[in-house]
Amino acid sequence: MESKIKETLITEEALQARVKALGAELTERFKDSHPLVIAVLNGSFMFCADLMKNMTFPLEIQFVKASSYKNESVSDGNVSVTGFDLDVKDRDLIVIEDIVDSGNTLSKLTRYFDELGAKSVTTVVLLDKPSRRTVAFEPEYTGFVIDDKFVVGYGLDYAQFGRNLPYIGVVDLSKVDNL
Ligand code: IMP
Ligand code: MG
């Protein structure tokens, strides 16, 4: 499995340190507002689990699945949300996502929650690839800004490969093509 990774981009230690710092920042800001944390599956599951252990105040967690309708490799900008059945009206929401790429998923998702009457929607992403943006979107909290490389690990996958790695690695696309 390791041979399909050509480079370790972010080590396990660096991830854990950054997640701890993000958790402390979020704790300071949200400790009195009893927010609803919404983790976007599948990619954010590991980030979310570690982050939650560092958000040391009362909160609720709900998981949603957001899928982009893709037209070949280009996202057409539509996002469907499934698995969500909580009332978000007048709640402070913290949306947790693995990575922002084009910006489609999170811009649509935040608008969706705004339209449902959320009091506030704060986005927290582990990774940001700003050079790939096609839709204007800036997450409020970012773990790491990265270059335009396809990465896996710590929840992120390439055709389901790599989610269980404890670090973020760059995929060697020549070795995963025939998965
Ligand atoms: P966006 O709507 O283009 O911002 O898409 C974000 C989604 O694309 C993420 O939630 C990931 O599922 C996926 N994605 C984008 N870049 C990567 C990557 O480098 N590795 C794994 N998944 C990625
Ligand atoms: Mg995703």
Coordinates of C-alpha atoms and ligand atoms in Angstrom, one line a residue:
M1 CA 0.0 0.0 0.0
E2 CA 2.8 2.4 1.0
S3 CA 4.3 2.1 -2.5
K4 CA 1.3 3.8 -4.0
I5 CA 2.2 6.9 -2.1
K6 CA 5.1 8.9 -3.6
E7 CA 5.5 11.4 -0.8
T8 CA 4.4 12.0 2.7
L9 CA 3.0 15.5 2.7
I10 CA 1.8 15.9 6.3
T11 CA 3.0 13.5 9.0
E12 CA 0.8 12.0 11.7
E13 CA 2.5 14.1 14.3
A14 CA 1.9 17.3 12.4
L15 CA -1.7 16.4 11.8
Q16 CA -2.3 15.7 15.5
A17 CA -0.6 18.9 16.6
R18 CA -2.7 21.0 14.2
V19 CA -5.9 19.3 15.1
K20 CA -5.2 19.9 18.8
A21 CA -4.6 23.6 18.0
L22 CA -7.8 23.9 15.9
G23 CA -9.8 22.2 18.7
A24 CA -8.5 24.7 21.2
E25 CA -9.5 27.6 19.0
L26 CA -13.0 26.2 18.4
T27 CA -13.4 25.5 22.1
E28 CA -12.5 29.1 22.9
R29 CA -15.0 30.5 20.4
F30 CA -18.0 28.0 20.8
K31 CA -17.8 26.9 24.4
D32 CA -20.9 28.8 25.4
S33 CA -23.1 28.3 22.3
H34 CA -23.8 24.6 22.3
P35 CA -23.2 24.3 18.6
L36 CA -24.3 21.6 16.2
V37 CA -21.3 20.0 14.5
I38 CA -22.0 18.6 11.1
A39 CA -19.4 16.3 9.7
V40 CA -19.5 15.7 5.9
L41 CA -18.9 12.0 5.2
N42 CA -17.0 10.1 4.1
G43 CA -13.7 12.0 4.0
S44 CA -14.0 13.9 7.3
F45 CA -14.6 10.9 9.6
M46 CA -11.0 10.7 11.0
F47 CA -10.4 14.4 11.2
C48 CA -13.8 14.9 12.9
A49 CA -13.2 12.1 15.4
D50 CA -9.8 13.6 16.5
L51 CA -11.1 17.1 16.4
M52 CA -14.1 16.2 18.7
K53 CA -11.6 15.0 21.3
N54 CA -10.1 18.5 21.4
M55 CA -13.5 20.3 21.5
T56 CA -14.0 20.0 25.2
F57 CA -17.4 21.6 25.7
P58 CA -21.1 20.6 25.1
L59 CA -22.0 20.1 21.5
E60 CA -24.1 17.8 19.2
I61 CA -22.8 15.9 16.2
Q62 CA -24.6 14.9 13.1
F63 CA -23.2 13.3 10.0
V64 CA -24.3 14.1 6.4
K65 CA -23.3 12.8 3.1
A66 CA -22.8 15.4 0.4
S67 CA -22.3 14.2 -3.2
S68 CA -21.4 16.3 -6.1
Y69 CA -23.1 15.4 -9.4
K70 CA -20.0 15.1 -11.6
N71 CA -20.0 15.5 -15.3
E72 CA -16.9 13.6 -16.3
S73 CA -14.2 15.1 -14.1
V74 CA -15.8 18.6 -13.9
S75 CA -18.2 19.2 -11.1
D76 CA -21.3 20.9 -12.4
G77 CA -21.9 22.7 -9.1
N78 CA -24.9 20.7 -7.8
V79 CA -24.6 19.0 -4.5
S80 CA -27.1 16.6 -2.9
V81 CA -27.3 16.3 0.9
T82 CA -28.5 13.0 2.4
G83 CA -28.8 11.7 5.9
F84 CA -29.7 15.0 7.5
D85 CA -32.8 15.2 9.7
L86 CA -32.0 17.8 12.4
D87 CA -33.7 21.1 12.9
V88 CA -30.9 23.7 12.4
K89 CA -33.1 26.7 12.8
D90 CA -31.4 29.3 15.0
R91 CA -28.5 27.0 15.8
D92 CA -24.8 27.7 15.5
L93 CA -23.4 25.1 13.0
I94 CA -19.9 24.0 12.6
V95 CA -19.4 22.2 9.3
I96 CA -16.4 19.8 9.1
E97 CA -15.0 18.8 5.7
D98 CA -11.9 17.0 4.6
I99 CA -10.8 19.3 1.8
V100 CA -11.9 22.3 -0.3
D101 CA -11.0 21.9 -3.9
S102 CA -13.3 23.7 -6.4
G103 CA -15.3 25.1 -3.5
N104 CA -18.6 23.7 -4.9
T105 CA -19.4 21.4 -2.1
L106 CA -19.0 23.8 0.8
S107 CA -20.4 26.8 -0.9
K108 CA -23.6 24.9 -1.7
L109 CA -23.7 23.2 1.7
T110 CA -23.3 26.5 3.6
R111 CA -26.0 28.1 1.5
Y112 CA -28.3 25.1 2.1
F113 CA -27.9 25.5 5.9
D114 CA -28.4 29.2 5.7
E115 CA -31.6 28.7 3.8
L116 CA -32.8 26.3 6.6
G117 CA -32.4 29.2 9.0
A118 CA -29.2 28.4 10.8
K119 CA -28.0 31.2 13.1
S120 CA -24.5 30.9 11.9
V121 CA -22.5 28.5 9.7
T122 CA -18.8 28.1 10.4
T123 CA -16.7 25.9 8.1
V124 CA -13.7 23.9 9.3
V125 CA -11.6 22.0 6.7
L126 CA -8.5 19.9 7.2
L127 CA -7.0 20.8 3.8
D128 CA -7.4 23.6 1.4
K129 CA -6.2 23.7 -2.3
P130 CA -6.9 27.4 -3.1
S131 CA -5.3 27.1 -6.6
R132 CA -8.2 24.8 -7.6
R133 CA -11.0 27.1 -6.8
T134 CA -13.7 27.7 -9.4
V135 CA -16.3 29.0 -6.9
A136 CA -15.4 31.8 -4.5
F137 CA -15.3 30.2 -1.0
E138 CA -13.1 30.7 2.0
P139 CA -13.3 28.3 5.0
E140 CA -13.1 30.0 8.4
Y141 CA -10.7 27.4 9.8
T142 CA -8.1 25.5 7.8
G143 CA -5.7 22.9 9.0
F144 CA -3.2 23.1 6.1
V145 CA -3.1 24.9 2.8
I146 CA -1.6 22.5 0.1
D147 CA -0.6 22.7 -3.5
D148 CA -2.5 21.1 -6.3
K149 CA -1.7 17.5 -5.6
F150 CA -4.1 14.6 -5.2
V151 CA -3.7 13.4 -1.6
V152 CA -5.0 10.5 0.4
G153 CA -4.9 9.4 4.1
Y154 CA -6.5 10.5 7.3
G155 CA -9.9 9.8 5.8
L156 CA -9.3 11.0 2.3
D157 CA -9.3 8.5 -0.5
Y158 CA -8.5 7.9 -4.2
A159 CA -11.2 5.4 -5.5
Q160 CA -11.5 4.3 -1.8
F161 CA -7.8 3.7 -1.5
G162 CA -5.9 5.2 1.4
R163 CA -8.5 6.4 3.9
N164 CA -7.0 4.4 6.8
L165 CA -3.5 5.9 6.5
P166 CA -2.7 8.0 9.6
Y167 CA -0.8 10.6 7.6
I168 CA -1.5 12.6 4.4
G169 CA 0.4 11.3 1.3
V170 CA 0.5 12.2 -2.3
V171 CA -0.8 9.5 -4.5
D172 CA 1.4 8.0 -7.2
L173 CA -1.3 8.1 -9.9
S174 CA 0.7 5.7 -12.2
K175 CA 0.4 3.0 -9.5
V176 CA -3.3 3.4 -8.5
D177 CA -4.8 3.7 -12.0
N178 CA -5.5 -0.1 -12.3
L179 CA -7.1 -0.4 -8.8
Ligands
IMP1 P1 -15.1 20.6 -4.1 O1 -16.6 20.6 -4.1 O2 -14.5 20.6 -5.5 O3 -14.5 21.6 -3.2 O4 -14.7 19.1 -3.6 C1 -14.3 18.7 -2.5 C2 -14.3 17.2 -2.5 O5 -13.5 16.7 -3.5 C3 -13.7 16.7 -1.2 O6 -14.7 16.6 -0.2 C4 -13.1 15.4 -1.6 O7 -14.1 14.4 -1.5 C5 -12.7 15.6 -3.0 N1 -11.3 15.9 -3.2 C6 -10.7 17.0 -3.7 N2 -9.4 16.9 -3.8 C7 -9.1 15.7 -3.2 C8 -7.8 15.1 -2.9 O8 -6.7 15.6 -3.2 N3 -7.9 13.9 -2.3 C9 -9.1 13.3 -2.0 N4 -10.3 13.8 -2.2 C10 -10.3 15.1 -2.8
MG2 MG -15.6 14.9 0.5

